[in-house]
Coordinates of C-alpha atoms in Angstrom, one line a residue:
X1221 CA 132.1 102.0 -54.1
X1222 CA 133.0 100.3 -57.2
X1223 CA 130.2 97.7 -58.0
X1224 CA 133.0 95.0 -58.7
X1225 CA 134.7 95.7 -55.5
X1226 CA 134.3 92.4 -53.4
X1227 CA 131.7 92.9 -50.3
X1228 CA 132.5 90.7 -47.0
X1229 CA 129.1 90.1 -45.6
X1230 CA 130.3 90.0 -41.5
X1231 CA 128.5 88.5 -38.6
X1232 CA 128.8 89.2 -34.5
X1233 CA 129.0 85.6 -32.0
X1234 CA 129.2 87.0 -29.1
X1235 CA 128.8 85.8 -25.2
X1236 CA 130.2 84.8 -22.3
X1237 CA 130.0 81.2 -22.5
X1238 CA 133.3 80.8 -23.7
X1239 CA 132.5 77.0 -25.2
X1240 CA 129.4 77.7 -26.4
X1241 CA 130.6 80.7 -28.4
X1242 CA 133.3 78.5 -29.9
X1243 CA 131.1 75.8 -31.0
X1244 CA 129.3 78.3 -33.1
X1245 CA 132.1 79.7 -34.8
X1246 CA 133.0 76.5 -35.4
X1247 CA 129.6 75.0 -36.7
X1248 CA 129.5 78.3 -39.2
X1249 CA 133.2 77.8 -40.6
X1250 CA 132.6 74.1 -41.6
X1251 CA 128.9 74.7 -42.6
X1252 CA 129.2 77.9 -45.0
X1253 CA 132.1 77.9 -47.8
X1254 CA 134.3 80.8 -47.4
X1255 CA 133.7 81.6 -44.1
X1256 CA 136.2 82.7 -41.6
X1257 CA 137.0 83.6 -38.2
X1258 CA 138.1 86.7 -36.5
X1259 CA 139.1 86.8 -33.0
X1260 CA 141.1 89.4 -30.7
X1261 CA 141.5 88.2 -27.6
X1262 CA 141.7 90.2 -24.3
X1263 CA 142.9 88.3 -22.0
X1264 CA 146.4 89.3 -22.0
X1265 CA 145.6 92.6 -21.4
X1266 CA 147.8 92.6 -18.6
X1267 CA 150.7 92.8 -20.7
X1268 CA 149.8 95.6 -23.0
X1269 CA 148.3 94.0 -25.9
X1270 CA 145.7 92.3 -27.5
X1271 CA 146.3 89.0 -29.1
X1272 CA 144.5 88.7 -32.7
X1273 CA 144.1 85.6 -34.6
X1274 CA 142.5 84.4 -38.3
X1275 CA 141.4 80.7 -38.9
X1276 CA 139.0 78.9 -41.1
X1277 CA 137.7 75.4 -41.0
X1278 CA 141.2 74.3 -41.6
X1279 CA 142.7 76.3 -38.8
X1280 CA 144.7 79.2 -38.1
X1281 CA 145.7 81.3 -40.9
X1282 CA 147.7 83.8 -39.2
X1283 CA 147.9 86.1 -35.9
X1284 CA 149.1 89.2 -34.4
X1285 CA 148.9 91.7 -31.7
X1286 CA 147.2 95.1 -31.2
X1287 CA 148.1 97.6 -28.3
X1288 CA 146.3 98.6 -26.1
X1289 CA 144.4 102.3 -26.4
X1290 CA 144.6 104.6 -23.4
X1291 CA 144.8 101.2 -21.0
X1292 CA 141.6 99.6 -22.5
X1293 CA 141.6 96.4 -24.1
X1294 CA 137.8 96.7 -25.8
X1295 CA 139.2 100.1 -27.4
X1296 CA 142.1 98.5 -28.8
X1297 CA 139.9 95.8 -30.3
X1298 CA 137.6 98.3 -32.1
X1299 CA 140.6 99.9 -33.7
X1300 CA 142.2 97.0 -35.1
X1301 CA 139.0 94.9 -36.3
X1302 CA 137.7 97.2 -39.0
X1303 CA 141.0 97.5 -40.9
X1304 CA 141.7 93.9 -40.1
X1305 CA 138.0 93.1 -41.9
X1306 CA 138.7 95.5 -44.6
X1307 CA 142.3 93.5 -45.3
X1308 CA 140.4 90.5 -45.6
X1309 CA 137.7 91.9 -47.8
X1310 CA 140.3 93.4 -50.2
X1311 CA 142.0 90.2 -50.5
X1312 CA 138.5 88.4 -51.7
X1313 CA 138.3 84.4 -51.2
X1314 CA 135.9 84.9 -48.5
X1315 CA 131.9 84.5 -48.2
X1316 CA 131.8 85.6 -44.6
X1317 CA 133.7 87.2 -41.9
X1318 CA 132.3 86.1 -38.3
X1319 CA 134.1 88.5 -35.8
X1320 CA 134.0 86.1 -32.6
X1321 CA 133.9 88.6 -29.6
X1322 CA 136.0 87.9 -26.5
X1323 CA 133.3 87.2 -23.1
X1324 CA 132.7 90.1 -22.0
X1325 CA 132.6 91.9 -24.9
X1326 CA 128.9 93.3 -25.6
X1327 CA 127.4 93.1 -29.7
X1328 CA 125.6 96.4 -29.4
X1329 CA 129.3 98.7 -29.7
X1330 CA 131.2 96.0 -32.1
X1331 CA 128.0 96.1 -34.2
X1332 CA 128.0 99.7 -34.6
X1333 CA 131.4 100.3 -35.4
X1334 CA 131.2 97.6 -38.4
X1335 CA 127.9 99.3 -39.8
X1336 CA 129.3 102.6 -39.5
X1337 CA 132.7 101.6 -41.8
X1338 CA 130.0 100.7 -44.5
X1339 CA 131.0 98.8 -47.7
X1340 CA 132.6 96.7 -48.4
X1341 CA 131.3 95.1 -45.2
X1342 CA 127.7 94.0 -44.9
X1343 CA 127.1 93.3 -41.1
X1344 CA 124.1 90.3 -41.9
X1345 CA 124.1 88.6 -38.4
X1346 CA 124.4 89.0 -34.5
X1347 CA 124.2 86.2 -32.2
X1348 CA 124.7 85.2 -28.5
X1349 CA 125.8 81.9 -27.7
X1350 CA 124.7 80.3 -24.7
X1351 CA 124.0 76.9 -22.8
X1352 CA 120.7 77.2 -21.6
X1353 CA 121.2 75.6 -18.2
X1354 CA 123.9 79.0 -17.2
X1355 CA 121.2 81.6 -17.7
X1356 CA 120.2 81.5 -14.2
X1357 CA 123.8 81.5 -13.0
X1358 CA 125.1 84.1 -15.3
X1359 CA 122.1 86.8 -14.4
X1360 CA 122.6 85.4 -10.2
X1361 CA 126.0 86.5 -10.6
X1362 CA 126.4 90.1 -9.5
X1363 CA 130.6 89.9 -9.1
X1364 CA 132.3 92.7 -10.9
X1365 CA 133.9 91.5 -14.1
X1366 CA 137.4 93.0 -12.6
X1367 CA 136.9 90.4 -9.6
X1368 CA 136.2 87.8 -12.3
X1369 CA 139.4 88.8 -14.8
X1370 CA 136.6 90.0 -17.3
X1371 CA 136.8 93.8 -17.2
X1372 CA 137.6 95.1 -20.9
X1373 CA 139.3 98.3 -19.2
X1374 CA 140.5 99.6 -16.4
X1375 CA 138.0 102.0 -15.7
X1376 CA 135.3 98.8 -16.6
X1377 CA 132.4 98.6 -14.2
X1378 CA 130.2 96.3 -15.1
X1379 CA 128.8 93.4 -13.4
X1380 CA 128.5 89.4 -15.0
X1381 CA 124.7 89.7 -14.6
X1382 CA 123.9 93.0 -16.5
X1383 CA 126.7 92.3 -19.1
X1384 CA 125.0 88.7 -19.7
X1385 CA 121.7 90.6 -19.9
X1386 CA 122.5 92.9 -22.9
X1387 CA 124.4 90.1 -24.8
X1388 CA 121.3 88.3 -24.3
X1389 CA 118.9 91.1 -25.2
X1390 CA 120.7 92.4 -28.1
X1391 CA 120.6 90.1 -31.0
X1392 CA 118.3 88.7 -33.1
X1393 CA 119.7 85.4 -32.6
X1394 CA 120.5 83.1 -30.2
X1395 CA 122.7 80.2 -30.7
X1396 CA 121.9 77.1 -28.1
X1397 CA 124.4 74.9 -27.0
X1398 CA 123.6 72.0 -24.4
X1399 CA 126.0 69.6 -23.0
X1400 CA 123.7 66.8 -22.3
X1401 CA 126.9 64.9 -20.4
X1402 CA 126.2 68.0 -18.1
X1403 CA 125.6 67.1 -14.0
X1404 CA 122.9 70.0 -14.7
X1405 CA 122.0 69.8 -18.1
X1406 CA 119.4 72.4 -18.7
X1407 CA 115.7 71.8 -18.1
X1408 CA 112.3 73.2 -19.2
X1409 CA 112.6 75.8 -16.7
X1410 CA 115.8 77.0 -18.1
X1411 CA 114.6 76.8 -21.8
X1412 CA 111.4 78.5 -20.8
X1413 CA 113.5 81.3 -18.9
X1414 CA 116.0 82.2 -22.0
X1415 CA 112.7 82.2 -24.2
X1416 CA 111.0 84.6 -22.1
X1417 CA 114.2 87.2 -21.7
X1418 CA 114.8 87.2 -25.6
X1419 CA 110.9 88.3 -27.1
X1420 CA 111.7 88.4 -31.1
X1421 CA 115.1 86.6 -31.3
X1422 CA 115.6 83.8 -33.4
X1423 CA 116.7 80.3 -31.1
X1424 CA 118.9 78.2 -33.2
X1425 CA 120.5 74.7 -32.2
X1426 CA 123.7 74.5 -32.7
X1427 CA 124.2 71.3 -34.5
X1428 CA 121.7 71.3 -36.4
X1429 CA 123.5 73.1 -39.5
X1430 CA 121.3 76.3 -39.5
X1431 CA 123.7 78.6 -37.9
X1432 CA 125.5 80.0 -41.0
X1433 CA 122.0 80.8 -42.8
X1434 CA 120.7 82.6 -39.8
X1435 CA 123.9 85.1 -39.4
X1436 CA 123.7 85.7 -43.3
X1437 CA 119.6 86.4 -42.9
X1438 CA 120.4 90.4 -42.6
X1439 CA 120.4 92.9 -39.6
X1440 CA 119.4 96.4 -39.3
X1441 CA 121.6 97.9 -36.5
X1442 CA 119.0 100.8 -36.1
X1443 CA 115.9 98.8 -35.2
X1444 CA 118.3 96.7 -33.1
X1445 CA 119.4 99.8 -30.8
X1446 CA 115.7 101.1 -30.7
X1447 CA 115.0 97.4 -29.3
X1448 CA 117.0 98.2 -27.1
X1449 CA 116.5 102.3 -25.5
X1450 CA 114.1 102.1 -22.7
X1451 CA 111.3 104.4 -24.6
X1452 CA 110.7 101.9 -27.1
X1453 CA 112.6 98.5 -26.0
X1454 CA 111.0 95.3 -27.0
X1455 CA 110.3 94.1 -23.3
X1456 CA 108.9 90.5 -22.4
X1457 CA 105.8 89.7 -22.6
X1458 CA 103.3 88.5 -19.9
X1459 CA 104.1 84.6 -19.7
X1460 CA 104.2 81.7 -17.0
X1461 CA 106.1 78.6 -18.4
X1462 CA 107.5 75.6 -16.2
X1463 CA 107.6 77.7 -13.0
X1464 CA 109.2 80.9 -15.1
X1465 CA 107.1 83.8 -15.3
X1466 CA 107.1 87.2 -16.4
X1467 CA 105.3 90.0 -15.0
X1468 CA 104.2 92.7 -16.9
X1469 CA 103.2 95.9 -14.8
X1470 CA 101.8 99.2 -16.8
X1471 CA 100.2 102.3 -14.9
X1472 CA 99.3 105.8 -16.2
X1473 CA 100.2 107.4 -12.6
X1474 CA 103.5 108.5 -11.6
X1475 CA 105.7 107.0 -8.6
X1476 CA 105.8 108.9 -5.3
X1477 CA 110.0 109.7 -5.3
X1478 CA 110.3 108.7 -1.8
X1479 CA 108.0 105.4 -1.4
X1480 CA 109.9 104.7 -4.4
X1481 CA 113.2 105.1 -3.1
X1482 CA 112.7 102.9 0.1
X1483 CA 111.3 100.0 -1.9
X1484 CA 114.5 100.0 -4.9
X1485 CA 116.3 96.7 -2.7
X1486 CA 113.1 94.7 -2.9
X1487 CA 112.3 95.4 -6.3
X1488 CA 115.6 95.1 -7.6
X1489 CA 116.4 91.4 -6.1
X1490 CA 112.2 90.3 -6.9
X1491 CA 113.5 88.9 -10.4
X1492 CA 116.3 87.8 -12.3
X1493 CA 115.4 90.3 -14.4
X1494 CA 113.8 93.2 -14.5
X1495 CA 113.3 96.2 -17.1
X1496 CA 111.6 99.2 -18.5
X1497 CA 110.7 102.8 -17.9
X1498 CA 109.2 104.4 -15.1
X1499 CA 108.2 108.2 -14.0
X1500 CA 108.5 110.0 -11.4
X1501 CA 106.3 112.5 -9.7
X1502 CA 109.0 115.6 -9.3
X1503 CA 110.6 114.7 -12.7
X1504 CA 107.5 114.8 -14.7
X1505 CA 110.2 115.7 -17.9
X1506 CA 112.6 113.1 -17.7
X1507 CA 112.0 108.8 -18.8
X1508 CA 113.8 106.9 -16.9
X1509 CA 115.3 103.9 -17.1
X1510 CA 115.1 100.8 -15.6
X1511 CA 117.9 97.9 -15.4
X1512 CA 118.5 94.8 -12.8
X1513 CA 120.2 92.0 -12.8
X1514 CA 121.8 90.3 -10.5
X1515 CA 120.2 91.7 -7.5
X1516 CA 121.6 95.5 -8.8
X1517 CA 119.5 97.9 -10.0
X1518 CA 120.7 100.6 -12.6
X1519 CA 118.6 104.1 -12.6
X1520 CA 119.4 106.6 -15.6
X1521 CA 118.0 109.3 -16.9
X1522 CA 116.8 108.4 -21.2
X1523 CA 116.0 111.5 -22.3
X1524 CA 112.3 113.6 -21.9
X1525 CA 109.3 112.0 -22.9
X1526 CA 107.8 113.1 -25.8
X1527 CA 105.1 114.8 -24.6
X1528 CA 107.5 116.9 -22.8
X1529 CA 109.0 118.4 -26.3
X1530 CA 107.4 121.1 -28.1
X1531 CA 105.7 119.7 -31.4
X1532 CA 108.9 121.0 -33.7
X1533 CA 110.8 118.9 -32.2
X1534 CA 108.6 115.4 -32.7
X1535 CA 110.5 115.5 -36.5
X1536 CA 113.5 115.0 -34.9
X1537 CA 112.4 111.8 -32.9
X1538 CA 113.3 108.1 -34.7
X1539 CA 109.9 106.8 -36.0
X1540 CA 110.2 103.6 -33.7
X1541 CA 110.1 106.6 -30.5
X1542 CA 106.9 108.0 -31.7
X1543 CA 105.2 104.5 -32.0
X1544 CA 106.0 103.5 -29.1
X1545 CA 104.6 106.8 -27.7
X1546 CA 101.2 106.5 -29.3
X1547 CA 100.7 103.0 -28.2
X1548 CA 100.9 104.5 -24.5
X1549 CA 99.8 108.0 -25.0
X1550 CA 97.5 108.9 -22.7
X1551 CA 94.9 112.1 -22.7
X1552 CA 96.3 114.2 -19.8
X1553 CA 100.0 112.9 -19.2
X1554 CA 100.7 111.8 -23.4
X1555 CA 103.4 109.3 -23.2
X1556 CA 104.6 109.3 -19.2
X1557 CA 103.8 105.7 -17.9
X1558 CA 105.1 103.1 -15.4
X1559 CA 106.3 100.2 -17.9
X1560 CA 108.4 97.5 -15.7
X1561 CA 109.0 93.9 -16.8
X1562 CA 110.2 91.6 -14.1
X1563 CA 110.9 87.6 -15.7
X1564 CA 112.2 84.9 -12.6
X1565 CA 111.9 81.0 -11.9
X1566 CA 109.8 81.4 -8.8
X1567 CA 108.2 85.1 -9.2
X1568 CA 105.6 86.4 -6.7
X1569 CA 103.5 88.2 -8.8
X1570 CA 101.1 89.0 -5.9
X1571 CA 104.0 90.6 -4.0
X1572 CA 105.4 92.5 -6.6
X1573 CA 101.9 94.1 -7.8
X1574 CA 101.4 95.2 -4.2
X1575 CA 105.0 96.7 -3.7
X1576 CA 105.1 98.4 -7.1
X1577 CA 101.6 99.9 -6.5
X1578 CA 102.3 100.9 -3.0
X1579 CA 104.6 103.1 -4.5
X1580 CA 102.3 105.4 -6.7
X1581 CA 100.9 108.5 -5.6
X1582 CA 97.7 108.2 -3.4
X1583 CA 94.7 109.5 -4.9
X1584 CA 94.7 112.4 -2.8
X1585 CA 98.8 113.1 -3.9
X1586 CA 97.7 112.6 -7.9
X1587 CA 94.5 114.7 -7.4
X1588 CA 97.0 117.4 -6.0
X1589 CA 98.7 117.7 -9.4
X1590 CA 101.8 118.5 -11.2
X1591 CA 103.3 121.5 -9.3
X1592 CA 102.5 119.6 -6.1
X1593 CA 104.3 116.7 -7.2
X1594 CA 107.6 118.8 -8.6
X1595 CA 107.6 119.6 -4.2
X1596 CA 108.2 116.0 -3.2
X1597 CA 110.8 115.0 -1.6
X1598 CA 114.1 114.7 -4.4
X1599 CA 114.7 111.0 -2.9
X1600 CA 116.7 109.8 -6.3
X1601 CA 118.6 113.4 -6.4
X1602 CA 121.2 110.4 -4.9
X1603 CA 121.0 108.4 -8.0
X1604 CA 120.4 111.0 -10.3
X1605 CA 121.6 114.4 -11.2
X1606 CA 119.6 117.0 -8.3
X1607 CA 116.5 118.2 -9.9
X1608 CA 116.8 121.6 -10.5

């Protein structure tokens, strides 16, 4: 790129708090000269389209439509925002793009599609906007988004809960928004919850100017996916804060598949949240992950943990992966672990330690070893791919 050419730094708002969003997009475009506002709307999907539009602290400053691609309303939006960034790059005037997604729409994909186009744009921010007081009610909410008019695409199967949760988890800041006219306005318990769920984000008040600076601070979209893959995420931390806790629960001992299998409704509706990695006893290979919210658990396979690979292939493994591994590497079983984080108003810690640990393997099962493990019953063969 030519040196002279004119670089648009860009920044992700994202969430599904429609007002809260708005308020900082708003706060940014009449704090930080030259900034402007990018938004693609998905609601009318419905109709084949999706509706873009421009503004700046002075309003709008143009719109337009982009159809849909192959039915899907989120796909549509990723092909028309990079060109429409690149337009307003080349035309120069501007300081800063912020791209405010539509609610359902998650930071991680948008974030990786504007790093990958490269100059001119500089992505330098990602946030989540949110009212405090509707994290509880947002990660309670297990309704489809299709039930709720907030699928992206037709074939869209997520839920409000675990879409919250990763627009939550993702950024490295998070933009706060109370309505102290609120019935509810939120509480201690409600701060103290969205602190816990968001370990190394930055909290800023909206209204209190410093929005702009913090989306022009700088983000690397590789540490911010590695934050987020279940061998290496950056999980909450033990904490108990006006009746929130989290619970932290580590073992070097693998699950039994079966006691495991039986227990998944309990554990899964124990928290408001709940993450991590776990291992199995007859898929001594295979990490898997961990994701609830909203009373439904999410089991997936996230590749083999490193001390399954031969040595060769360690090169090939991000540095963050291998860091990760060493800080639970353990002399017979290298980096194989149970490492589940469960964060709830109202947690029984007491009842979850029991339930989790009641599902290890008994001394006399672990003492049998590996090739008597791999012959346990294939419980999750239901969730999973058979083991074969």
């Amino acid at each position: 790129m030519n040196r002279d050419e004119p670089r648009l730094a860009v920044a992700i708002v994202g969430g599904l708090h429609a007002d809260a969003r708005r308020a900082a997009v708003e706060e940014v475009l009449r704090t930080v000269p030259g900034s402007i506002a990018l938004h693609h709307d998905l609601s009318a999907a419905a109709d084949g389209a999706v509706r873009r539009s421009v503004r700046d602290a002075s309003g709008s400053l143009g719109s337009g439509e982009a159809p849909l691609v192959n039915g899907c309303a989120c796909c549509a939006l990723r092909e028309d925002m990079v060109p429409e960034l690149l337009r307003l790059a080349a035309g120069g005037g501007h300081r800063l793009a912020v791209v405010e997604l539509w609610d359902s729409v998650e930071p991680q994909a948008m974030a990786a599609v504007i790093a990958a186009e490269g100059a001119p744009l500089e992505l330098t921010g990602a946030a989540t906007a949110i009212d405090p007081a509707l994290t509880v009610p947002y990660l309670s909410n297990g309704d489809d988004l299709a039930e709720v008019g907030l699928a992206a695409a037709l074939t869209d199967q997520r839920t409000v809960a675990d879409t919250f949760a990763r627009q939550l988890e993702y950024p490295t800041v998070i933009a706060v928004v109370e309505d102290d006219t609120s019935e509810e306005p939120a509480d201690d318990g409600d701060h103290a919850l969205l602190t816990q769920l968001t370990p190394g984000a930055r909290q800023v008040r909206v209204g209190d100017g410093d929005m702009g600076a913090a989306l022009l601070a700088g983000f690397d979209v590789e540490a911010a996916a590695a934050r987020q893959h279940p061998a290496c995420a950056l999980l909450p931390q033990e904490r108990d804060d006006h009746g929130v806790s989290t619970f932290v629960w580590r073992r070097d001992r693998p699950f039994h598949p079966g006691r495991l299998y039986e227990a998944l409704e309990d554990l899964s509706c124990a928290a408001a949240r709940s993450r991590g990695r776990f291992w199995l006893a007859d898929r001594g290979d295979t990490l898997l992950s961990w994701d609830a919210a909203g009373g439904a658990l999410c089991v997936e396979p996230a590749g083999p943990w490193l001390a399954a690979l031969p040595d060769a292939a360690w090169e090939m493994v991000p540095a963050e992966r291998r860091v990760a591994a060493s800080l639970d590497w353990h002399p017979e079983h290298g980096d194989r672990c149970q490492h589940l984080t469960f964060t709830s108003p109202g947690l029984d810690r007491d009842g979850l330690l029991a339930l989790l640990d009641s599902c290890l393997l008994t001394d006399a099962e672990y003492a049998a070893g590996p090739d008597a493990w791999r012959e346990l019953p294939h419980a999750f063969d239901k969730l999973l791919a058979p083991v074969s």
